[in-house]
Structure formats: C-alpha cells, structure tokens
Short mmCIF file of C-alpha atoms and ligand atoms in Angstrom, two decimals:
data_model
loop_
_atom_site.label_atom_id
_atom_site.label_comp_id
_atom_site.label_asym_id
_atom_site.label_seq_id
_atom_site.Cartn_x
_atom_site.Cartn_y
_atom_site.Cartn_z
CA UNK A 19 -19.04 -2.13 5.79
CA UNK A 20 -17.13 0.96 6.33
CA UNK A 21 -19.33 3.72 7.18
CA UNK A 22 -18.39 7.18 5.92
CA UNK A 23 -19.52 8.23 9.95
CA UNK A 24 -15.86 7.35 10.77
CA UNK A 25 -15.70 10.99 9.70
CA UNK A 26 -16.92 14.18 11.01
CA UNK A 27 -20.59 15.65 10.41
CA UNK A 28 -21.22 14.70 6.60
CA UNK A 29 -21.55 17.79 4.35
CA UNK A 30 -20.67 16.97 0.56
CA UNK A 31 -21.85 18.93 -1.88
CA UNK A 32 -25.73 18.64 -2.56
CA UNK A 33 -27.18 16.47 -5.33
CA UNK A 34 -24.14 13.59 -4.93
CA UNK A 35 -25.88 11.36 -3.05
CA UNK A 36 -24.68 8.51 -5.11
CA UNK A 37 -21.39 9.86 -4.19
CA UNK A 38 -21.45 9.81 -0.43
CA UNK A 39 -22.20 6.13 -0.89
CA UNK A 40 -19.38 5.43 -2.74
CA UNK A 41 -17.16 6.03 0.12
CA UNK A 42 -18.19 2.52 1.83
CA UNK A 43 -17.01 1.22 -2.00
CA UNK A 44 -13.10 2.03 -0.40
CA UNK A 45 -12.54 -0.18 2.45
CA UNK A 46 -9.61 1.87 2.82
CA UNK A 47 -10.87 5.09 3.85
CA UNK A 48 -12.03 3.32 6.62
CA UNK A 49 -8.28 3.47 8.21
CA UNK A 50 -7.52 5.59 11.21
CA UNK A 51 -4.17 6.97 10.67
CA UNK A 52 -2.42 7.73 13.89
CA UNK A 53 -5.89 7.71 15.79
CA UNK A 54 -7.67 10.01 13.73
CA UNK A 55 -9.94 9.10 10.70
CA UNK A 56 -7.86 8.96 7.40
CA UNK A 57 -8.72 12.29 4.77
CA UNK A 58 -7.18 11.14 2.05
CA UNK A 59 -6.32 14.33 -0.47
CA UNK A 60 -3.90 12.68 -2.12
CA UNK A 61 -5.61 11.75 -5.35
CA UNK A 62 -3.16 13.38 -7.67
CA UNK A 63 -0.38 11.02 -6.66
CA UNK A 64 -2.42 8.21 -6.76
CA UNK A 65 -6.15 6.91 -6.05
CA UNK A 66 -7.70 4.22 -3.52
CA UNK A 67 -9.09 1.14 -5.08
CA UNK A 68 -12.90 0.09 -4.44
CA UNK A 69 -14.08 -3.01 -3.72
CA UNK A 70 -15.42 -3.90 -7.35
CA UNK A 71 -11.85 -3.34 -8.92
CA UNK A 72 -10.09 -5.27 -5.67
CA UNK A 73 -12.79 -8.23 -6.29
CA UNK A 74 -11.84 -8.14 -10.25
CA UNK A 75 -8.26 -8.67 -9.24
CA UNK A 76 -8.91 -11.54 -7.18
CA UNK A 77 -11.62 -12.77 -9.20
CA UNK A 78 -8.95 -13.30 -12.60
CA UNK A 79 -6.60 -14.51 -10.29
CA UNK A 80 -9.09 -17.35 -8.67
CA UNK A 81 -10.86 -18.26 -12.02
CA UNK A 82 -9.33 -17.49 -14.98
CA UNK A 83 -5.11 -17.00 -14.35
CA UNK A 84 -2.65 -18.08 -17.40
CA UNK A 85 -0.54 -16.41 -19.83
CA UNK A 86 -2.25 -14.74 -22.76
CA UNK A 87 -2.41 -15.14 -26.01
CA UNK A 88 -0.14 -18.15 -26.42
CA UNK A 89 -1.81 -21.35 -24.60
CA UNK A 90 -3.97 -23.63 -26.23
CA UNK A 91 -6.02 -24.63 -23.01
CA UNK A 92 -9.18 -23.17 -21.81
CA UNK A 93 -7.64 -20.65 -19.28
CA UNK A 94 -5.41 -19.26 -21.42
CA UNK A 95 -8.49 -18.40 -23.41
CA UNK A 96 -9.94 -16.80 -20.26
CA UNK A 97 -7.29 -14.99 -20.07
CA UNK A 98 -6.88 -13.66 -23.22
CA UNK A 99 -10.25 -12.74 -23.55
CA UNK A 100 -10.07 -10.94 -20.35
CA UNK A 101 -6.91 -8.65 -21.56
CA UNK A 102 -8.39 -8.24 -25.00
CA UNK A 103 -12.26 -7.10 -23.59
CA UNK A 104 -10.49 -5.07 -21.18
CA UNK A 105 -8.69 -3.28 -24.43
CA UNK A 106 -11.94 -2.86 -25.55
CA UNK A 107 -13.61 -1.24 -22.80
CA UNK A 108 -10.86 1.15 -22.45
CA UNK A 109 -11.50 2.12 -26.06
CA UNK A 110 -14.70 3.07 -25.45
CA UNK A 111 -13.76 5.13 -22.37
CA UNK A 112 -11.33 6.80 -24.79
CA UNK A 113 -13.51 6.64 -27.73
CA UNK A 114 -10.96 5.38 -30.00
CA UNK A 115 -12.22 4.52 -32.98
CA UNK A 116 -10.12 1.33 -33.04
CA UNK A 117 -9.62 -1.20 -30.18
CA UNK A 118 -6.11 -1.85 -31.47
CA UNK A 119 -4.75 1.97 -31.24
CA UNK A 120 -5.09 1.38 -27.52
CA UNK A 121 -1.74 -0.10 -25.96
CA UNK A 122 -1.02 -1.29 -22.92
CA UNK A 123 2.06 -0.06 -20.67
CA UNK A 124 3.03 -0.10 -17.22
CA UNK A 125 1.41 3.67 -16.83
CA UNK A 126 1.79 7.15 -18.06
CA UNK A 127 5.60 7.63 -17.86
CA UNK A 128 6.10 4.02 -20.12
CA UNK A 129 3.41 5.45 -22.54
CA UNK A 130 5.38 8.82 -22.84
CA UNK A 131 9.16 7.18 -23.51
CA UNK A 132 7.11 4.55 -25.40
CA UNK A 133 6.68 7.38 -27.94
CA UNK A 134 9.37 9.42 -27.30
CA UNK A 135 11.67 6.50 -28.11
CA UNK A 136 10.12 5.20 -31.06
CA UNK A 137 8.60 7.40 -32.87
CA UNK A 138 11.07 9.85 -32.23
CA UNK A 139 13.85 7.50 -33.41
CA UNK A 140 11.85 7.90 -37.45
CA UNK A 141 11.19 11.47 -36.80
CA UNK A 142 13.45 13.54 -34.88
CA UNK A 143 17.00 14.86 -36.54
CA UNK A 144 19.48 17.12 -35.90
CA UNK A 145 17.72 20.39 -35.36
CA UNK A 146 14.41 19.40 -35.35
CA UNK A 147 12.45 20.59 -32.35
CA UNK A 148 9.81 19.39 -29.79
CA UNK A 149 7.62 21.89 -28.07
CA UNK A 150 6.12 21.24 -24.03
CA UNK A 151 4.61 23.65 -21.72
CA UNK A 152 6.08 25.09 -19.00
CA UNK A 153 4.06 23.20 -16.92
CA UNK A 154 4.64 19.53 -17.86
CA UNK A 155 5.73 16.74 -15.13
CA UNK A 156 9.11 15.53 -15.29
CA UNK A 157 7.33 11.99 -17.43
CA UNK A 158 6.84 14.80 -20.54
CA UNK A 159 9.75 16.23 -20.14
CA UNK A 160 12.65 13.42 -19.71
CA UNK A 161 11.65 11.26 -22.47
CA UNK A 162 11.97 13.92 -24.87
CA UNK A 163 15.00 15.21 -23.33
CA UNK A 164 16.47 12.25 -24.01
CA UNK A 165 15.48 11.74 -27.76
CA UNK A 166 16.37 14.42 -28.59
CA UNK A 167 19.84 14.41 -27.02
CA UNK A 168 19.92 11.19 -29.50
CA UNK A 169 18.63 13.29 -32.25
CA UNK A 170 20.65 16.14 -31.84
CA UNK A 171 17.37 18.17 -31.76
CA UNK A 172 16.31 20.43 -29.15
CA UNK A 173 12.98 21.19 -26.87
CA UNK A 174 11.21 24.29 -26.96
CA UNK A 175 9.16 25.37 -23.76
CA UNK A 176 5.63 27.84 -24.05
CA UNK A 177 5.61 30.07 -21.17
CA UNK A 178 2.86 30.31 -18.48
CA UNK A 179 0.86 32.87 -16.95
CA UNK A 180 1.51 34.33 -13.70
CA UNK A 181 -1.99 32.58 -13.03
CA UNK A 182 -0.63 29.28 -14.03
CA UNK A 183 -2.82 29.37 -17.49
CA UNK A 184 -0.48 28.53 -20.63
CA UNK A 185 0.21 31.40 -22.78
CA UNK A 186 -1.73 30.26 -25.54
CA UNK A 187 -0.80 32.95 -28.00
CA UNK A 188 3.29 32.08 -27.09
CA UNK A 189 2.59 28.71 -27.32
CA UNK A 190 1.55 29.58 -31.37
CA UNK A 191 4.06 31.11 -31.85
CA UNK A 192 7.00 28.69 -30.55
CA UNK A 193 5.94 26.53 -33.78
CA UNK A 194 8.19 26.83 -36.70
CA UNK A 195 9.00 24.43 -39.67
CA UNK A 196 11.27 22.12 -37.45
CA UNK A 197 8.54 21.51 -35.20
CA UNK A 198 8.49 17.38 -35.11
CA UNK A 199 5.70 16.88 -32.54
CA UNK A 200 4.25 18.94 -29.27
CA UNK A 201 3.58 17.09 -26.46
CA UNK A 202 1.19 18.87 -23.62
CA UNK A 203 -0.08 18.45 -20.28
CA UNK A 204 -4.20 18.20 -20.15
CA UNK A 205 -4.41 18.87 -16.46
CA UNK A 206 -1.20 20.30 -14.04
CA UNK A 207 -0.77 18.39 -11.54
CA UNK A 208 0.69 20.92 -9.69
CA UNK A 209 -1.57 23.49 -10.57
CA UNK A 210 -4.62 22.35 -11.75
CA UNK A 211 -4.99 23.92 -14.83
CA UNK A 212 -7.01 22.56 -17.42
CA UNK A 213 -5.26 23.47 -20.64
CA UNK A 214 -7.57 24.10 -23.50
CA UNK A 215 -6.26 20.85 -25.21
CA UNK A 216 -8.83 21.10 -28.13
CA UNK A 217 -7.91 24.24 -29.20
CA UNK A 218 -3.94 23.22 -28.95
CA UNK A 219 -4.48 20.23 -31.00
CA UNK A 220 -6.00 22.33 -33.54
CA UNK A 221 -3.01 24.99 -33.66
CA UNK A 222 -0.53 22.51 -34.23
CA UNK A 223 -2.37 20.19 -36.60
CA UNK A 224 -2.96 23.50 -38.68
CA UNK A 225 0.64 23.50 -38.99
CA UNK A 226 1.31 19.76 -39.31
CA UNK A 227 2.42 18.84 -36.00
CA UNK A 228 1.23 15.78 -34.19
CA UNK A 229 0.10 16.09 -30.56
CA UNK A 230 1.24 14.03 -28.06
CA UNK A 231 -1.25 14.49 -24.59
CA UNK A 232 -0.53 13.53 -21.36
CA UNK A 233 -4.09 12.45 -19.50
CA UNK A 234 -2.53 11.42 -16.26
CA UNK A 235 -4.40 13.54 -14.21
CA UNK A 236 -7.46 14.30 -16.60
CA UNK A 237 -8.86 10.95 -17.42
CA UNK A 238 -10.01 10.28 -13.79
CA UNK A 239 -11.94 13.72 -13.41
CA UNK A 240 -12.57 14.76 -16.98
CA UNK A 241 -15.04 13.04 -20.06
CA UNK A 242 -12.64 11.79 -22.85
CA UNK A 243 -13.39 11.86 -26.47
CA UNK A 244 -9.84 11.56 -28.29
CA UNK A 245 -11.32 11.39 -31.75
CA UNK A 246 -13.02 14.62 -30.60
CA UNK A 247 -9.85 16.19 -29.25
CA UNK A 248 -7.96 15.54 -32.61
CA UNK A 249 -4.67 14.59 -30.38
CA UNK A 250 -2.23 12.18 -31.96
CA UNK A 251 -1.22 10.35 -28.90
CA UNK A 252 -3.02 10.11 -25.39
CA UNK A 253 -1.72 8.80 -22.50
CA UNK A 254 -2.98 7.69 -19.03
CA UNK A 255 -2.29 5.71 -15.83
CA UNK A 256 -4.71 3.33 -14.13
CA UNK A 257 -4.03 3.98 -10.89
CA UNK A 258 -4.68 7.69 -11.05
CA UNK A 259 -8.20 6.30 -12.11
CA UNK A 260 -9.05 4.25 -9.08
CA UNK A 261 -7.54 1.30 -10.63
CA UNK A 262 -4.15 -1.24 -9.89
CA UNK A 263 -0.57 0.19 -10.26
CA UNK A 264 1.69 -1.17 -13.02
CA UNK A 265 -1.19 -0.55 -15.61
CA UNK A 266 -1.40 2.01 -18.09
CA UNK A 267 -2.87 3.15 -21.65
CA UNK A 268 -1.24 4.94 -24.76
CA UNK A 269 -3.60 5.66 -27.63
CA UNK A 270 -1.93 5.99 -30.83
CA UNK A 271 -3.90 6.82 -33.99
CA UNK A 272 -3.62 3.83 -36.04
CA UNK A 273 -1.69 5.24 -38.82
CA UNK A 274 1.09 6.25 -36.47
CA UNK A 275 1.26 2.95 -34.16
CA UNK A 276 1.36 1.05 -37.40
CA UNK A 277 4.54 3.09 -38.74
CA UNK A 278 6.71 3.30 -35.82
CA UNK A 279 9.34 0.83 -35.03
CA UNK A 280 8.65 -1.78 -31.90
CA UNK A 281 9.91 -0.25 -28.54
CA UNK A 282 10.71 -3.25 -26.49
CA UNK A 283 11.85 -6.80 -28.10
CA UNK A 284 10.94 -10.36 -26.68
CA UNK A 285 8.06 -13.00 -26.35
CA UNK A 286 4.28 -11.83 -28.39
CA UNK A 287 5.59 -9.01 -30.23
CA UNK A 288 7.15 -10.92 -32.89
CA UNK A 289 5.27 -12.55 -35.67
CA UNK A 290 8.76 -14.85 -36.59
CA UNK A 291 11.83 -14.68 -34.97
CA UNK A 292 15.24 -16.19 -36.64
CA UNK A 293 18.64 -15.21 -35.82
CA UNK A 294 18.93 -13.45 -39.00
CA UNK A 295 15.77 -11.38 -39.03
CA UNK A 296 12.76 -11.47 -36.91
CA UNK A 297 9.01 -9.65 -38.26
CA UNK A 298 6.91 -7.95 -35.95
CA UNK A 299 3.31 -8.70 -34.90
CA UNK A 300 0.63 -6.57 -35.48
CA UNK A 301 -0.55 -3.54 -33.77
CA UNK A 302 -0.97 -2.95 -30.45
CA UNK A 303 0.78 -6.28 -29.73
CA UNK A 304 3.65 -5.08 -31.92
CA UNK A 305 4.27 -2.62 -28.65
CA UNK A 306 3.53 -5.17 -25.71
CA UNK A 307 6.58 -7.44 -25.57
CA UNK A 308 6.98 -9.83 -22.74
CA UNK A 309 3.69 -11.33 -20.72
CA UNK A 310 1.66 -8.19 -19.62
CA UNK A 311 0.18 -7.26 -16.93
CA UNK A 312 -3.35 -8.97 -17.67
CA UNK A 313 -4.53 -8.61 -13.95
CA UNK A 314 -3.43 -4.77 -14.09
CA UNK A 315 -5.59 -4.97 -17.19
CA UNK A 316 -8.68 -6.47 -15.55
CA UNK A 317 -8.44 -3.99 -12.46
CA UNK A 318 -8.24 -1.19 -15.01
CA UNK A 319 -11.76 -2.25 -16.62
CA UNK A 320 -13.13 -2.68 -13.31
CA UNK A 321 -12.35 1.04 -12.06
CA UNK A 322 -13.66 2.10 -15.70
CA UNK A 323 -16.90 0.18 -15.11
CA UNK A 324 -17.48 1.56 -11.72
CA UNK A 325 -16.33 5.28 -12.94
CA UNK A 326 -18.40 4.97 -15.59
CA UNK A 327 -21.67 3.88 -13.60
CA UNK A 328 -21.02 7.03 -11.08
CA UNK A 329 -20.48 8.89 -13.67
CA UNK A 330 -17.39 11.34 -14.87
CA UNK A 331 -19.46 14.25 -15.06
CA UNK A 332 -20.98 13.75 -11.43
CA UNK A 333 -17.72 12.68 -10.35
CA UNK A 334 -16.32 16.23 -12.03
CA UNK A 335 -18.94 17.95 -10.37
CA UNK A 336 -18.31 16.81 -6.71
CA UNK A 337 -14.95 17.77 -7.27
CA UNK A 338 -15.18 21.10 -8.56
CA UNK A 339 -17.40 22.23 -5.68
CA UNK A 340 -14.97 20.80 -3.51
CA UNK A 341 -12.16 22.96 -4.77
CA UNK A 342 -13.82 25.96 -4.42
CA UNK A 343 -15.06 24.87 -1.00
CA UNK A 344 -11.53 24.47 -0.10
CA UNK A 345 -10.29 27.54 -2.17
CA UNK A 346 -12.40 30.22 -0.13
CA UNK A 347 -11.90 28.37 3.19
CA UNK A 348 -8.04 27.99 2.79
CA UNK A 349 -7.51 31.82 1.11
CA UNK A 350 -8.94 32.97 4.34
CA UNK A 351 -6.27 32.12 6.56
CA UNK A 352 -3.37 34.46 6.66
CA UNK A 353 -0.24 33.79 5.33
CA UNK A 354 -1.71 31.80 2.89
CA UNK A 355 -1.17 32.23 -0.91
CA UNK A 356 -2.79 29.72 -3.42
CA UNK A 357 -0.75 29.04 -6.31
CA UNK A 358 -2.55 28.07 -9.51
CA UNK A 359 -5.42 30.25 -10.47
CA UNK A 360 -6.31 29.38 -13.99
CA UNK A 361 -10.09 30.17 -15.06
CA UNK A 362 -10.29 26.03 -15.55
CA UNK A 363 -9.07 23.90 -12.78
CA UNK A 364 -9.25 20.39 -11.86
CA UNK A 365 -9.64 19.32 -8.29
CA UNK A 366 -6.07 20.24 -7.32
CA UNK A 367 -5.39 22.98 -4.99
CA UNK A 368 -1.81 24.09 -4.39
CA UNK A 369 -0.41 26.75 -1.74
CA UNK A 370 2.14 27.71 0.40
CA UNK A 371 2.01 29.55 3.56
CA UNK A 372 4.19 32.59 4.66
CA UNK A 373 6.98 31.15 7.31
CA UNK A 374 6.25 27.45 6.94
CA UNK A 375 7.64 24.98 4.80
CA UNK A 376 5.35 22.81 2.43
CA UNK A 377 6.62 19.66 4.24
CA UNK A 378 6.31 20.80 7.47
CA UNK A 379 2.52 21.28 6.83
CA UNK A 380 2.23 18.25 5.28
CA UNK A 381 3.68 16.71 8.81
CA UNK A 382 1.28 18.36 10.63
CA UNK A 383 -1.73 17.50 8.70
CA UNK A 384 -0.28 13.66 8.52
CA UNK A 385 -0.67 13.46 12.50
CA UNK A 386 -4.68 15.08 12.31
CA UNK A 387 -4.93 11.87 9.60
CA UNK A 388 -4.90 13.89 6.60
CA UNK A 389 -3.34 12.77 3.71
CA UNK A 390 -1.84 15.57 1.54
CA UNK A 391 1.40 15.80 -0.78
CA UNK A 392 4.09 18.33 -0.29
CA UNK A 393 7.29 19.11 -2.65
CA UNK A 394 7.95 20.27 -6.12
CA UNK A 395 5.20 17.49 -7.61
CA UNK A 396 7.87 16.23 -10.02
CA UNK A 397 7.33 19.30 -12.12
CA UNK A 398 11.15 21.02 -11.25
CA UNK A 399 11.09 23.16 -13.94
CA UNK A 400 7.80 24.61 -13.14
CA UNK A 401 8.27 25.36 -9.21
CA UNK A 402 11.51 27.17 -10.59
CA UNK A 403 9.15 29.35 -13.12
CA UNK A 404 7.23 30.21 -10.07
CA UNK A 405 10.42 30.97 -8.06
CA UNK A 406 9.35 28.40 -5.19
CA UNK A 407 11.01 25.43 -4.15
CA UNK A 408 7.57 23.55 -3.13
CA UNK A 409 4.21 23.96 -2.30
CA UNK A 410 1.52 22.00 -0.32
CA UNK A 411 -1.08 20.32 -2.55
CA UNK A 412 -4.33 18.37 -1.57
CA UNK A 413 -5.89 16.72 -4.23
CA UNK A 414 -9.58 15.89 -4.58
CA UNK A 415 -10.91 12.37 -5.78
CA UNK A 416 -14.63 11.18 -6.09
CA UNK A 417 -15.05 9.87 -1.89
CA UNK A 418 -13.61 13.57 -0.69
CA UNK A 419 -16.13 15.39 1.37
CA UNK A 420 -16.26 18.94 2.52
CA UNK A 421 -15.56 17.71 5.96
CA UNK A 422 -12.57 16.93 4.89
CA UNK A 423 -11.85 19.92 3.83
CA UNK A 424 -12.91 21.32 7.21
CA UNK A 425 -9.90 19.06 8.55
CA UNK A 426 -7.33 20.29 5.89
CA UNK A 427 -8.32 23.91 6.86
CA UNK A 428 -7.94 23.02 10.50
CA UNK A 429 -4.17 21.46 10.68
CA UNK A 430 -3.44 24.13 8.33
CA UNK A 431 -4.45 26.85 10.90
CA UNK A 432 -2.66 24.75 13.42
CA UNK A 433 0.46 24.39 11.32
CA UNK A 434 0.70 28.51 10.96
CA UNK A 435 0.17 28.93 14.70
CA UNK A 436 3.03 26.55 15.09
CA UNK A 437 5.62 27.73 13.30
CA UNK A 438 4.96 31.52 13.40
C1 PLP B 25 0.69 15.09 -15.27
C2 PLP B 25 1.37 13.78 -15.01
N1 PLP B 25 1.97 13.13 -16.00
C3 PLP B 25 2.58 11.96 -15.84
C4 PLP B 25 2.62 11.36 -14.61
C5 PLP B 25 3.32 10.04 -14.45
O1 PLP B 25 2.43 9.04 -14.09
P1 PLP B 25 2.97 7.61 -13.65
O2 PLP B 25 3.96 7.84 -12.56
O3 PLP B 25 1.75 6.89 -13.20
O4 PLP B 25 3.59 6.99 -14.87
C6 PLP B 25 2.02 11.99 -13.51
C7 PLP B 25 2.10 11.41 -12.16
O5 PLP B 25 1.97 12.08 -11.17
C8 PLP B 25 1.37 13.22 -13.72
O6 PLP B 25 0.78 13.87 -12.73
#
C-alpha cells in the first residue's frame, strides 16, 4: 500500500476523511518524480486510475475477453453483457431515461464530430448558423467548423466577461431564426467556469434550438441529471473521470439518435448489408461500428462505481475548498494574476505571473515533483480573447491535498525569484 505519508504534513480539507483514504486507491501517486513525491494537479488533462478500475481491466481481460455481440459461445456472452451493463450504469450516472441514448465513442472529441458530422449533415444548410461560447476547447469548436464549411453555414461566438463568466444576456441574443443547434462548454477548462447550463438550455429550447453540451470537464466534479438539464446532446470522456483512455460517452435524446444518419460504416452497425443497399441496426449500435472498446467500457463502470461510492458531491466539495485554498495562497505572491474569476468555478485554477513564462513555471514545478499543465489548454481562441498566449493551470482531482497546494505555492515562489 501506498501511503499518502509519501507527502508532506497531511492537511485536506476537514470532514473528507473518506477522501484522504482514497489516495492509497492510486498506486500511482505513490511515484517520486525526480526525487521528490509526485503532486499531481493535472486532473484537467487527464485523471489517475485507482486500483478498482485497473483490477476491472484486468479482471475482463482474464475472465471474460471476446468480441461482443456477435459470438455464440459463452464468453462472448460475458462480454456482451459486460459492454451492455456498463451502458447501463453509465445511464444512470447520466440519468438518461433510456439505456440506448447512451453511445459509446473513443471520448469527448469523437462524441462532438460524432454529432457535428451527422446530424449536422440533415440539419445544417447554407446560411444556417451554430452558436459556441467564447470559451469552448478546440473539440467544440473544429467539428463544427468543419460542418459547417460543408454546409456553407457559419458559427456564431457569445462573448465572455472580463471575469471569464459567459455573457449570458449576449449569448440570447446571438440566436436568430437560422440558429440550427448551440453547442456549450459546462465547465472551462481553462478557466473554470461553470456555465449556468440549465438556464442556457432553457433559452435556446424557448427558441427551438437543440443543445449540444460538452461535460468533459464537469462529469468528474459535478452531479449529472441530463433529463434535468433539458440538453439535447451530452458528451464526456472516461478518462477525465478516473477511468481508461480510448473510452467515451455521447447521450443523445432518443428521438434525435434515432433520426440521424450512421457516422461510421462497418461490422455491428448494420442490420443487412448487400452491395446494393445495406439497413442500419438499431440505436446506439447504429453509431458503434467496428468492435468497441469493451475493456474501455468496463474501466469506465468501474471509475463510475468507485465515484459514485465516494461520492460526487464530497468529491465537489474537497475540490472547491481546495481551489480557494490555492486561490488566496497563490494571489498572494506578487506578480501573480489569476485568470478566471467567475462566481462558479470548478477545481481549475489558471494564472500567469509577471516576467515568467507559463512553461517555464511549469519546468520548475516539474523538478519539485509537481505535476501542472502550461500553454493555451487547447482553447486558442480563448487565450487570444484574453490577449495572452498561455497561462499556468493546476487542476484539482478527488486525491489533491492542501499540501499540495503548499508545494505548488512553493515552486511558484521559487520560479518568480528565478526569473526576476
Ligand atoms: C472542455 C473540454 N472539451 C473536450 C475535451 C476533449 O476531450 P478528449 O481529448 O478526451 O476527447 C477536453 C479535453 O481536455 C476538454 O477539456
């Protein structure tokens, strides 16, 4: 067992004691990186994996391993009852209403030109619009750049707030009648902000627009309810969530997956192929051509079981205390400016510090072992709203403690005294 001693005095926040525990559940935070003990607080790009979704992985691939869906022997019953359960669990994460509006892709990028592609190839025409955010990731913004280049349509972009909030009332008023579908970031990962997705849904639905959300960085900090959120489309990637890479999840309402056209062709999405015409299967398999990734799938349940048993609300908690832990303690060194000051933040803190450049503190902090992303976060269009080229961002997960913190405020001192 890894003990969470490997790191300094323990001080996370109080009343998260099931939390401190979890760190032994990541054998990989027991990793000394360069000598020093690893603070990983770089959640946003991607999570660790604990043990129970690392022993789900290798469990399915010891007991039950065969294609899906297709075999007539007993394992390829395993199997598919493996992929299929794990469709239903992540239903009831999502609380769809139906297991089969939940399909599975490779992660939140495939989900997003999943539904860019096809159903904005029924859709989207020649001066039709989409509307995004100024603050979406370059996986809501390319897919639809590229539809509608096909289209001949065009996207529209709501402004943000000097605090990084989303101008709500501009966002309103960017609809008009050739409005084909909005698709909006939950949470910025470069910012943080929490974008009042509810209240979005229900501004465009009131003018017949469908909603497209992108979850990436919600779902793993954030209680889901997407028949209470209204939204059309959500979309999420398992590995932000503490689960495998190469998994993912689009919800569709059912109405909407059963009307668009298939995205990929090949093997299980067909219900008969001839070389004249070929009829497609039903939905969600109608989307998942080709053998999927059914141990992805089974990794992806795991890390929702074991969320689920901490807790998203606990987990949400830890996290926000952490953040404004790390907010006070890193606004009090000079030079330092943090960007992304919405009312409603997730457990992402970005800032940049007078004379030093994002990756250069990122450097630093790398050789005192901590983990932390620097650059423009795949969000281009955003750092050039802000009129930065890149920031630093450390991003909090569930096993973060506020000694880490204490490091990240320590080789960010150290990185200021360097270079200035
Ligand atoms: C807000 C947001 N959307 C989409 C993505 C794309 O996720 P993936 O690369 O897992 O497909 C990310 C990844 O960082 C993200 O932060």
């Amino acid at each position: 067992m890894i003990r969470s001693s490997a790191l300094p005095a323990e001080t996370a926040a109080p009343g998260v004691p099931d939390l401190l525990r979890a760190r032994d559940d990541f054998p990989i935070l027991g990793r000394r990186i360069r000598g020093k003990p690893l603070a990983y607080l770089d959640n946003a790009a991607t999570t660790q994996k604990p043990r129970a979704v690392l022993a789900a992985v290798r469990r399915y691939y010891c007991t039950s391993n065969a294609n899906v869906h297709r075999g007539v022997h007993a394992l390829s019953d395993r199997a598919t009852q493996a992929y299929e359960e794990a469709r239903g669990r992540v239903a009831r994460f999502l609380n769809a209403r139906e297991d089969r509006e939940i399909v599975f892709v490779r992660g939140a990028t495939e989900a997003i030109n999943l539904v860019a592609q096809s159903y904005g190839s029924i859709h989207l025409q020649e001066g039709d619009e989409v509307l995004l955010t100024g603050m979406e990731h370059h996986a809501n913004i390319v897919p639809w750049q590229m539809a509608c280049d096909r289209a001949g349509a065009r996207l529209k972009v709501a402004p943000i707030l000097a605090s990084g909030e989303l101008d709500l009332a501009a966002y309103g008023r960017m609809f008009s009648p050739r409005t084909r579908l909005t698709a909006v970031t939950h949470v910025s990962n470069a910012l943080g902000t929490v974008n009042p997705v509810r209240e979005m849904v229900g501004m465009a639905h009131a003018r017949g627009v469908p909603v497209l959300v992108d979850g990436a960085q919600a779902a793993p900090h954030i209680p889901l309810d997407v028949q209470a959120l209204g939204c059309d489309f959500y979309v999420f990637s398992g590995h932000k969530l503490y689960g495998p890479t190469g998994i993912g999840v689009l919800y569709g309402k059912a109405d909407h997956l059963e009307a668009m056209p298939p995205y990929q062709g090949g093997g299980d999405m067909i219900l008969r192929v001839t070389f004249e015409k070929t009829t497609w299967n039903a939905v969600p398999w109608k989307f998942e051509a080709g053998t999927p990734n059914i141990a992805g799938a089974v990794g992806l349940r795991a890390a929702i079981d074991y969320l689920d048993a901490i807790g998203l609300a606990a987990v949400s908690a830890h996290e926000g205390e952490l953040l404004a832990y790390a907010t006070e303690e890193v606004r009090r060194i000079p030079g330092v400016r943090v960007v992304g000051t919405a009312r409603e933040k997730a457990g992402i803190l970005s800032f940049v510090v007078e004379g030093v450049h994002p990756h250069d503190i990122g450097t630093i902090l790398d050789h005192e072992g901590v983990a932390i992303r620097a650059g423009h976060h795949c969000a281009m269009p955003l750092m050039d709203l802000l009129g930065l080229p890149a920031t630093a961002r450390a991003s909090f997960g569930l096993y973060n403690t506020q000694a880490e913190v204490d490091l990240l405020v320590a080789g960010i001192r150290k990185a200021g005294e360097i270079f200035r």
